[in-house]
Amino acid sequence: MTVRIQTEDFDLGAEILDLRRSNTSIGAVASFVGLVRDLNHGTTVAEMTLEHYPGMTEKALAEIVGEAKQRWNIIDTLVIHRIGPLKPTDQIVLVAVSSAHRGDAFAACEFIMDYLKTRAPFWKKEQTEAGAHWVDARESDEAAAQRWNAPPR
Amino acid sequence: MITLLYFARLRETFGLSSEQTNLPADVADVGSLTEWLRQRGGAWQEELAHGRPVRVAVNQDMATPDTVVRDGDEIAFFPPVTGG
């Protein structure tokens, strides 16, 4: 399990190669990359700044990954989250999960991302034509995280 | 002593990212600590008002109003998270 909080960009291909090459039992890698969009609620975003809570961020992400490991048969995980100033089209976050079979990797990757959105202490501040403002939390993100608690159908 | 941390909008509104203070005698949990901070008035009263979506972590774990606060704890106040 690797968690990295960094200002620098990341290279998806190189990161996934690192994640998978040392283990011949890996049959699947699922990954998600989150990007800065130029439009949020109809206003143009020129730049955003990501703030976090050093210490708690790493702890929260380790707990989220730990919970994913309890739920699915996964081999390894990588979470990279950038902080500091970011511009539209920049990469913000990478979640990658390796497993023997695709189902576990797909599900765990989405679970980690949904929990990261609602439980890891990051905050976005957007710079728009109308000035700077802190982004409000979205109920749809909470709903996405909550559905993992629903009883299996 | 307890360490109080403020993040994002709260840090900006309070003009403060952290402070150390003696644990007030009548503060036993997150709820009473929040009430104690609210009594500072102004931005504190406004941002920490009942019904405002403020989250609290005690020693880097998410807390609820009845989470116990002890001497030496690190207690953080912040808005709902918006990462990813």
XYZ file of N, CA and C in Angstrom:
711
model
N 0.839 -1.192 0.000
C 0.000 0.000 0.000
C 0.880 1.250 0.000
N 0.643 2.121 -0.953
C 1.397 3.370 -1.002
C 0.422 4.536 -1.041
N 0.681 5.549 -0.213
C -0.098 6.793 -0.240
C 0.901 7.929 -0.372
N 0.710 8.776 -1.364
C 1.614 9.918 -1.523
C 0.813 11.204 -1.692
N 1.205 12.220 -0.934
C 0.624 13.553 -1.067
C 1.752 14.417 -1.625
N 1.531 15.041 -2.768
C 2.646 15.741 -3.411
C 2.150 16.910 -4.243
N 3.039 17.888 -4.457
C 2.692 19.008 -5.344
C 2.968 18.640 -6.799
N 3.938 17.745 -7.038
C 4.344 17.422 -8.409
C 3.281 16.594 -9.125
N 3.339 16.656 -10.439
C 2.491 15.826 -11.284
C 2.967 14.366 -11.189
N 2.172 13.448 -11.779
C 2.581 12.041 -11.788
C 2.391 11.475 -13.189
N 3.104 10.384 -13.451
C 3.051 9.709 -14.742
C 2.306 8.394 -14.551
N 1.089 8.324 -15.061
C 0.223 7.161 -14.856
C 0.914 5.865 -15.279
N 1.522 5.862 -16.463
C 2.156 4.641 -16.972
C 3.279 4.157 -16.069
N 4.122 5.091 -15.658
C 5.257 4.724 -14.802
C 4.776 4.231 -13.445
N 3.735 4.874 -12.908
C 3.212 4.480 -11.595
C 2.622 3.073 -11.642
N 1.889 2.772 -12.714
C 1.262 1.449 -12.811
C 2.319 0.371 -13.046
N 3.326 0.703 -13.809
C 4.424 -0.249 -14.008
C 5.076 -0.595 -12.666
N 5.312 0.436 -11.844
C 5.890 0.217 -10.508
C 4.992 -0.662 -9.650
N 3.700 -0.440 -9.776
C 2.734 -1.153 -8.930
C 2.686 -2.639 -9.276
N 2.850 -2.985 -10.550
C 2.566 -4.360 -10.972
C 3.790 -5.223 -11.241
N 4.964 -4.617 -11.478
C 6.027 -5.422 -12.065
C 6.689 -6.395 -11.104
N 6.544 -6.180 -9.800
C 7.245 -7.063 -8.860
C 6.415 -8.274 -8.447
N 5.190 -8.390 -8.968
C 4.315 -9.453 -8.488
C 3.639 -10.176 -9.654
N 4.034 -11.429 -9.894
C 3.535 -12.162 -11.064
C 2.134 -12.721 -10.855
N 1.570 -12.575 -9.640
C 0.203 -13.058 -9.437
C -0.843 -12.006 -9.803
N -0.392 -10.798 -10.124
C -1.336 -9.731 -10.505
C -1.881 -10.010 -11.908
N -3.211 -10.086 -12.010
C -3.838 -10.302 -13.305
C -4.622 -9.101 -13.770
N -4.785 -8.092 -12.897
C -5.609 -6.937 -13.249
C -5.134 -5.704 -12.490
N -5.154 -4.579 -13.174
C -4.932 -3.294 -12.507
C -6.047 -2.359 -12.960
N -6.790 -1.790 -12.012
C -7.790 -0.768 -12.339
C -7.273 0.552 -11.794
N -7.443 1.623 -12.566
C -6.963 2.923 -12.082
C -7.972 4.007 -12.400
N -7.944 5.049 -11.590
C -8.788 6.223 -11.806
C -7.905 7.454 -11.691
N -8.065 8.389 -12.641
C -7.351 9.665 -12.572
C -8.385 10.781 -12.544
N -8.325 11.632 -11.538
C -9.215 12.790 -11.448
C -8.489 14.022 -11.956
N -9.225 14.867 -12.711
C -8.637 16.042 -13.371
C -9.336 17.329 -12.940
N -8.640 18.443 -13.086
C -9.247 19.759 -12.848
C -10.056 20.127 -14.092
N -11.346 20.433 -13.887
C -12.186 20.909 -14.997
C -12.170 22.438 -15.020
N -12.492 22.988 -16.182
C -12.483 24.456 -16.264
C -13.838 25.044 -15.907
N -14.841 24.169 -15.677
C -16.177 24.675 -15.403
C -16.752 23.980 -14.180
N -17.235 24.760 -13.198
C -17.882 24.193 -12.028
C -19.090 25.064 -11.710
N -20.264 24.473 -11.728
C -21.500 25.225 -11.485
C -21.593 26.441 -12.409
N -21.155 26.286 -13.641
C -21.357 27.331 -14.636
C -20.366 28.480 -14.606
N -19.417 28.483 -13.662
C -18.415 29.551 -13.660
C -17.069 28.997 -14.117
N -16.307 29.832 -14.775
C -15.031 29.399 -15.329
C -13.952 29.412 -14.253
N -13.320 28.271 -14.092
C -12.263 28.147 -13.088
C -10.909 28.390 -13.747
N -10.197 29.396 -13.271
C -8.881 29.708 -13.832
C -7.796 28.875 -13.150
N -7.987 28.684 -11.840
C -6.999 27.945 -11.064
C -7.675 27.447 -9.799
N -7.158 26.371 -9.226
C -7.639 25.979 -7.910
C -6.457 25.634 -7.012
N -6.703 25.715 -5.711
C -5.662 25.372 -4.755
C -6.190 24.278 -3.841
N -5.394 23.240 -3.688
C -5.761 22.124 -2.828
C -5.037 22.240 -1.499
N -5.817 22.253 -0.417
C -5.250 22.284 0.940
C -5.552 20.955 1.604
N -4.700 20.517 2.532
C -5.011 19.286 3.256
C -4.541 19.381 4.697
N -4.829 18.337 5.451
C -4.488 18.269 6.878
C -3.367 17.246 7.012
N -2.108 17.712 6.979
C -0.977 16.776 7.015
C -1.077 15.863 8.237
N -0.837 14.612 8.041
C -0.958 13.646 9.139
C -2.290 12.938 9.088
N -3.360 13.698 9.214
C -4.682 13.062 9.153
C -4.980 12.542 7.747
N -4.508 13.253 6.734
C -4.759 12.811 5.359
C -4.207 11.410 5.143
N -2.952 11.204 5.515
C -2.308 9.900 5.330
C -3.026 8.826 6.150
N -3.400 9.196 7.379
C -4.084 8.252 8.261
C -5.452 7.856 7.686
N -6.200 8.853 7.227
C -7.537 8.582 6.675
C -7.439 7.710 5.427
N -6.467 8.006 4.562
C -6.330 7.220 3.335
C -5.892 5.793 3.656
N -5.016 5.625 4.640
C -4.591 4.270 5.035
C -5.784 3.481 5.569
N -6.672 4.146 6.307
C -7.859 3.459 6.826
C -8.806 3.066 5.695
N -8.957 3.947 4.718
C -9.838 3.665 3.574
C -9.300 2.463 2.785
N -8.002 2.464 2.530
C -7.395 1.343 1.806
C -7.516 0.061 2.630
N -7.333 0.174 3.953
C -7.473 -0.986 4.828
C -8.865 -1.585 4.748
N -9.863 -0.707 4.670
C -11.241 -1.203 4.560
C -11.471 -1.881 3.209
N -10.884 -1.316 2.155
C -11.000 -1.949 0.826
C -10.394 -3.347 0.854
N -9.280 -3.499 1.568
C -8.606 -4.812 1.633
C -9.451 -5.851 2.364
N -10.264 -5.363 3.327
C -11.161 -6.279 4.027
C -12.300 -6.735 3.114
N -12.708 -5.841 2.215
C -13.900 -6.133 1.413
C -13.590 -6.915 0.142
N -12.414 -6.684 -0.441
C -12.092 -7.319 -1.722
C -10.736 -7.985 -1.654
N -10.556 -8.908 -2.596
C -9.310 -9.649 -2.668
C -8.323 -8.881 -3.549
N -7.657 -7.916 -2.930
C -6.753 -7.076 -3.729
C -5.304 -7.302 -3.294
N -4.397 -7.039 -4.209
C -2.981 -7.334 -3.950
C -2.246 -6.080 -3.477
N -2.402 -4.985 -4.187
C -1.694 -3.763 -3.783
C -2.507 -2.541 -4.217
N -2.187 -1.405 -3.613
C -2.890 -0.164 -3.957
C -1.901 0.992 -4.015
N -2.268 1.980 -4.803
C -1.497 3.226 -4.863
C -2.480 4.395 -4.884
N -2.282 5.334 -3.981
C -3.083 6.567 -3.996
C -2.116 7.740 -4.042
N -2.266 8.595 -5.044
C -1.484 9.839 -5.121
C -2.483 10.986 -5.161
N -2.318 11.961 -4.286
C -3.186 13.149 -4.323
C -2.303 14.376 -4.349
N -2.554 15.252 -5.294
C -1.740 16.466 -5.376
C -2.321 17.574 -4.500
N -1.455 18.461 -4.049
C -1.867 19.639 -3.279
C -1.218 20.873 -3.895
N -1.662 22.046 -3.451
C -1.116 23.288 -3.983
C -1.903 23.773 -5.182
N -1.360 24.716 -5.956
C -2.094 25.304 -7.078
C -2.162 24.360 -8.276
N -3.356 24.267 -8.874
C -3.575 23.409 -10.048
C -4.423 24.152 -11.065
N -4.220 23.822 -12.327
C -4.944 24.490 -13.414
C -5.796 23.481 -14.171
N -6.836 23.974 -14.895
C -7.656 23.061 -15.698
C -6.788 22.149 -16.569
N -7.210 20.909 -16.674
C -6.558 19.770 -17.343
C -5.461 19.120 -16.476
N -5.064 19.743 -15.384
C -4.070 19.108 -14.504
C -4.655 17.856 -13.847
N -3.798 16.883 -13.591
C -4.206 15.702 -12.825
C -4.226 16.070 -11.341
N -5.289 15.615 -10.640
C -5.384 15.875 -9.191
C -5.070 14.620 -8.389
N -5.672 13.511 -8.818
C -5.635 12.311 -7.974
C -5.488 11.066 -8.829
N -4.774 10.094 -8.291
C -4.670 8.776 -8.917
C -4.969 7.713 -7.857
N -5.873 6.804 -8.187
C -6.093 5.609 -7.373
C -5.876 4.418 -8.281
N -4.989 3.510 -7.904
C -4.758 2.296 -8.696
C -4.780 1.099 -7.760
N -5.402 0.022 -8.234
C -5.553 -1.193 -7.427
C -5.169 -2.395 -8.275
N -4.340 -3.271 -7.740
C -4.004 -4.508 -8.440
C -4.648 -5.687 -7.722
N -5.006 -6.696 -8.529
C -5.635 -7.898 -7.981
C -5.417 -9.042 -8.955
N -5.858 -10.234 -8.572
C -5.729 -11.373 -9.474
C -6.754 -11.269 -10.604
N -7.967 -10.819 -10.249
C -9.050 -10.760 -11.237
C -9.680 -9.373 -11.261
N -10.266 -9.003 -12.384
C -10.688 -7.606 -12.586
C -11.759 -7.113 -11.630
N -12.683 -7.993 -11.229
C -13.809 -7.547 -10.404
C -13.362 -6.871 -9.120
N -12.414 -7.464 -8.451
C -11.916 -6.893 -7.191
C -11.240 -5.549 -7.426
N -10.449 -5.450 -8.498
C -9.721 -4.208 -8.774
C -10.692 -3.074 -9.122
N -11.673 -3.379 -9.990
C -12.670 -2.357 -10.366
C -13.411 -1.837 -9.134
N -13.942 -2.749 -8.344
C -14.780 -2.359 -7.206
C -13.963 -1.607 -6.159
N -12.780 -2.121 -5.832
C -11.969 -1.492 -4.786
C -11.522 -0.096 -5.217
N -11.210 0.066 -6.492
C -10.771 1.375 -6.991
C -11.891 2.405 -6.827
N -13.105 2.014 -7.194
C -14.231 2.947 -7.080
C -14.562 3.235 -5.613
N -14.497 2.199 -4.782
C -14.748 2.364 -3.345
C -13.750 3.352 -2.731
N -12.463 3.151 -3.019
C -11.427 4.029 -2.441
C -11.666 5.475 -2.881
N -12.010 5.650 -4.156
C -12.249 7.001 -4.656
C -13.471 7.636 -3.986
N -14.558 6.874 -3.857
C -15.777 7.408 -3.224
C -15.522 7.785 -1.765
N -14.748 6.969 -1.070
C -14.455 7.273 0.332
C -13.475 8.430 0.461
N -12.502 8.484 -0.459
C -11.554 9.605 -0.451
C -12.304 10.934 -0.574
N -13.301 10.969 -1.478
C -14.039 12.208 -1.726
C -14.773 12.717 -0.489
N -15.182 11.800 0.382
C -16.031 12.203 1.508
C -15.347 12.095 2.871
N -14.164 11.454 2.934
C -13.539 11.218 4.246
C -12.099 11.689 4.363
N -11.427 11.947 3.257
C -10.028 12.389 3.368
C -10.002 13.924 3.431
N -9.233 14.477 4.395
C -9.294 15.935 4.628
C -8.519 16.770 3.597
N -9.166 16.946 2.456
C -8.688 17.864 1.417
C -9.765 18.914 1.184
N -9.345 20.109 0.812
C -10.308 21.171 0.475
C -9.829 21.909 -0.763
N -10.799 22.221 -1.652
C -10.490 22.927 -2.898
C -10.947 24.374 -2.799
N -10.074 25.260 -3.214
C -10.451 26.660 -3.353
C -10.301 27.039 -4.817
N -11.384 27.525 -5.407
C -11.360 27.863 -6.831
C -11.164 29.360 -7.045
N -10.369 29.644 -8.055
C -10.169 31.027 -8.480
C -10.960 31.206 -9.773
N -12.003 32.063 -9.736
C -12.819 32.276 -10.932
C -12.826 33.761 -11.278
N -13.505 34.088 -12.397
C -13.612 35.503 -12.790
C -14.273 36.322 -11.680
N -15.181 35.681 -10.941
C -15.919 36.381 -9.887
C -15.162 36.417 -8.563
N -13.934 35.898 -8.532
C -13.157 35.882 -7.296
C -12.895 34.463 -6.818
N -12.301 34.371 -5.633
C -11.937 33.065 -5.096
C -13.013 32.586 -4.126
N -13.281 31.287 -4.130
C -14.229 30.737 -3.151
C -13.895 29.284 -2.854
N -14.238 28.857 -1.657
C -14.062 27.463 -1.252
C -15.191 26.646 -1.854
N -14.836 25.503 -2.406
C -15.825 24.623 -3.030
C -16.673 23.973 -1.939
N -18.000 23.934 -2.139
C -18.891 23.263 -1.185
C -18.900 21.757 -1.439
N -19.054 21.004 -0.364
C -19.195 19.557 -0.497
C -20.500 19.254 -1.231
N -20.485 18.175 -2.032
C -21.670 17.815 -2.817
C -22.384 16.618 -2.197
N -23.707 16.723 -2.142
C -24.481 15.609 -1.592
C -24.336 14.351 -2.431
N -24.128 14.535 -3.756
C -24.001 13.360 -4.627
C -22.749 12.550 -4.279
N -21.707 13.227 -3.765
C -20.500 12.503 -3.349
C -20.783 11.672 -2.099
N -21.551 12.243 -1.176
C -21.912 11.504 0.036
C -22.787 10.311 -0.321
N -23.713 10.509 -1.265
C -24.589 9.417 -1.697
C -23.769 8.302 -2.346
N -22.740 8.684 -3.116
C -21.892 7.682 -3.771
C -21.149 6.847 -2.735
N -20.709 7.491 -1.652
C -20.007 6.752 -0.592
C -20.982 5.880 0.190
N -22.194 6.420 0.428
C -23.195 5.694 1.235
C -23.627 4.388 0.583
N -23.626 4.349 -0.759
C -24.185 3.144 -1.397
C -23.343 1.908 -1.104
N -22.069 2.095 -0.693
C -21.240 0.940 -0.329
C -21.704 0.328 0.988
N -22.548 1.035 1.731
C -23.096 0.501 2.982
C -24.400 -0.244 2.766
N -24.983 -0.100 1.581
C -26.287 -0.718 1.328
C -26.142 -2.232 1.353
N -27.181 -2.928 1.860
C -27.097 -4.396 1.880
C -26.998 -4.935 0.460
N -26.223 -6.004 0.253
C -26.077 -6.556 -1.108
C -27.419 -7.014 -1.657
N -27.638 -6.781 -2.953
C -28.917 -7.160 -3.560
C -28.899 -8.623 -3.957
N -2.575 21.485 28.151
C -2.707 22.224 26.891
C -3.370 21.346 25.824
N -4.169 21.982 24.996
C -4.682 21.306 23.804
C -4.257 22.136 22.593
N -4.128 21.458 21.457
C -3.795 22.141 20.208
C -5.039 22.195 19.339
N -5.392 23.391 18.896
C -6.543 23.559 18.018
C -6.039 23.915 16.625
N -6.581 23.239 15.614
C -6.194 23.493 14.226
C -7.430 23.899 13.431
N -7.238 24.808 12.490
C -8.342 25.256 11.628
C -7.909 25.154 10.176
N -8.813 24.654 9.329
C -8.466 24.465 7.921
C -9.459 25.156 6.993
N -8.959 25.412 5.778
C -9.770 25.901 4.658
C -10.514 27.192 5.037
N -11.836 27.216 4.822
C -12.577 28.451 5.058
C -12.470 28.918 6.518
N -12.475 27.972 7.443
C -12.404 28.368 8.855
C -11.064 29.035 9.169
N -9.984 28.502 8.618
C -8.657 29.095 8.837
C -8.649 30.543 8.337
N -9.249 30.751 7.174
C -9.252 32.108 6.609
C -10.140 33.048 7.411
N -11.324 32.568 7.774
C -12.265 33.437 8.487
C -11.757 33.798 9.883
N -11.142 32.822 10.549
C -10.618 33.089 11.896
C -9.276 33.824 11.834
N -8.618 33.792 10.663
C -7.289 34.385 10.545
C -6.274 33.649 11.401
N -6.469 32.318 11.518
C -5.666 31.532 12.455
C -5.597 30.094 11.948
N -4.394 29.511 11.895
C -4.310 28.114 11.464
C -4.143 27.169 12.658
N -3.582 27.676 13.751
C -3.474 26.820 14.932
C -3.281 27.675 16.178
N -3.597 27.099 17.317
C -3.366 27.764 18.596
C -3.256 26.693 19.680
N -2.596 27.056 20.759
C -2.532 26.176 21.917
C -3.223 26.878 23.066
N -3.979 26.116 23.812
C -4.708 26.719 24.921
C -4.860 25.698 26.035
N -5.053 26.188 27.249
C -5.356 25.268 28.343
C -6.765 24.735 28.157
N -6.928 23.473 28.458
C -8.255 22.879 28.355
C -9.161 23.563 29.378
N -10.209 24.264 28.922
C -11.089 24.949 29.881
C -11.737 23.935 30.838
N -11.932 24.359 32.065
C -12.392 23.440 33.117
C -13.725 22.776 32.773
N -14.607 23.512 32.111
C -15.939 22.952 31.856
C -16.045 22.280 30.482
N -14.913 22.064 29.825
C -14.939 21.407 28.511
C -14.545 19.942 28.661
N -15.476 19.060 28.288
C -15.220 17.626 28.429
C -15.288 16.894 27.094
N -15.965 17.503 26.122
C -16.118 16.826 24.838
C -16.143 17.848 23.701
N -16.263 17.332 22.478
C -16.224 18.194 21.289
C -17.360 19.216 21.321
N -18.529 18.778 21.786
C -19.678 19.684 21.835
C -19.428 20.875 22.744
N -18.896 20.621 23.938
C -18.669 21.728 24.876
C -17.470 22.578 24.450
N -16.497 21.969 23.763
C -15.374 22.752 23.242
C -15.861 23.716 22.152
N -16.735 23.207 21.281
C -17.283 24.048 20.217
C -18.076 25.210 20.811
N -18.840 24.922 21.845
C -19.618 25.969 22.513
C -18.684 27.023 23.138
N -17.600 26.557 23.714
C -16.608 27.459 24.327
C -15.998 28.382 23.266
N -15.699 27.832 22.091
C -15.141 28.647 20.989
C -16.183 29.627 20.449
N -17.437 29.161 20.398
C -18.544 29.990 19.911
C -18.675 31.270 20.757
N -18.375 31.136 22.036
C -18.531 32.282 22.937
C -17.493 33.372 22.714
N -16.518 33.099 21.809
C -15.591 34.164 21.434
C -16.319 35.228 20.600
N -17.490 34.862 20.081
C -18.301 35.824 19.321
C -17.791 36.027 17.906
N -18.375 36.995 17.208
C -17.947 37.352 15.855
C -17.933 36.166 14.906
N -16.810 36.030 14.188
C -16.681 34.960 13.192
C -16.813 33.585 13.836
N -16.367 33.463 15.081
C -16.431 32.164 15.770
C -17.879 31.744 15.990
N -18.663 32.704 16.455
C -20.076 32.427 16.701
C -20.784 32.072 15.393
N -20.411 32.808 14.347
C -21.060 32.624 13.051
C -20.684 31.289 12.405
N -19.384 31.021 12.312
C -18.922 29.815 11.612
C -19.263 28.535 12.372
N -19.302 28.624 13.694
C -19.538 27.424 14.507
C -20.986 27.344 14.987
N -21.849 28.181 14.405
C -23.261 28.198 14.817
C -23.888 26.820 14.615
N -24.888 26.519 15.431
C -25.620 25.257 15.289
C -26.157 25.161 13.872
N -26.030 23.997 13.280
C -26.555 23.790 11.936
C -25.544 24.076 10.843
N -24.439 24.759 11.161
C -23.399 24.960 10.145
C -22.655 23.643 9.934
N -22.307 23.341 8.684
C -21.659 22.051 8.428
C -20.169 22.074 8.772
N -19.852 22.031 10.058
C -18.459 22.007 10.500
C -18.111 20.586 10.958
N -16.949 20.119 10.510
C -16.472 18.796 10.938
C -15.369 18.979 11.968
N -15.257 17.999 12.872
C -14.232 18.060 13.910
C -13.487 16.721 13.948
N -12.168 16.797 14.058
C -11.354 15.589 14.239
C -10.595 15.722 15.553
N -10.563 14.633 16.328
C -9.775 14.598 17.559
C -8.624 13.619 17.340
N -7.413 14.111 17.500
C -6.214 13.303 17.241
C -6.288 12.617 15.875
N -6.757 13.371 14.897
C -6.785 12.967 13.487
C -7.788 11.864 13.176
N -8.770 11.665 14.064
C -9.899 10.786 13.759
C -11.169 11.627 13.778
N -12.072 11.377 12.825
C -13.320 12.127 12.783
C -14.063 11.948 14.110
N -14.631 13.045 14.606
C -15.261 13.037 15.926
C -16.720 13.459 15.819
N -17.473 13.211 16.895
C -18.851 13.671 17.004
C -18.934 14.552 18.254
N -20.069 15.256 18.462
C -20.140 16.160 19.612
C -19.847 15.483 20.955
N -20.109 14.190 21.064
C -19.862 13.535 22.355
C -18.477 12.884 22.456
N -17.623 13.080 21.452
C -16.249 12.571 21.550
C -15.520 13.301 22.685
N -14.864 12.532 23.556
C -14.196 13.101 24.728
C -12.932 13.857 24.314
N -12.705 15.003 24.963
C -11.512 15.815 24.730
C -10.673 15.809 26.003
N -9.372 15.475 25.842
C -8.482 15.409 27.004
C -7.284 16.324 26.809
N -6.631 16.626 27.926
C -5.412 17.421 27.878
C -4.408 16.748 26.933
N -3.754 17.534 26.091
C -2.768 16.989 25.153
C -3.332 16.653 23.784
N -4.663 16.703 23.643
C -5.277 16.341 22.364
C -5.031 17.394 21.282
N -5.074 16.911 20.028
C -5.048 17.791 18.857
C -6.455 17.763 18.259
N -7.098 18.922 18.229
C -8.489 18.980 17.770
C -8.578 19.921 16.581
N -9.090 19.404 15.471
C -9.140 20.191 14.233
C -10.581 20.481 13.857
N -10.815 21.709 13.375
C -12.129 22.142 12.896
C -12.007 22.474 11.420
N -12.944 21.958 10.611
C -12.875 22.234 9.166
C -14.226 22.024 8.493
N -14.398 22.570 7.294
C -15.641 22.347 6.543
C -15.656 20.921 5.984
N -16.826 20.451 5.514
C -16.869 19.135 4.848
C -15.811 19.071 3.743
N -15.212 17.905 3.576
C -14.052 17.787 2.684
C -14.465 17.795 1.209
N -13.553 18.271 0.353
C -13.865 18.424 -1.078
C -12.688 18.017 -1.963
N -11.978 16.950 -1.552
C -10.830 16.518 -2.357
C -11.233 15.651 -3.537
N -10.240 15.038 -4.159
C -10.447 14.124 -5.272
C -10.687 14.799 -6.590
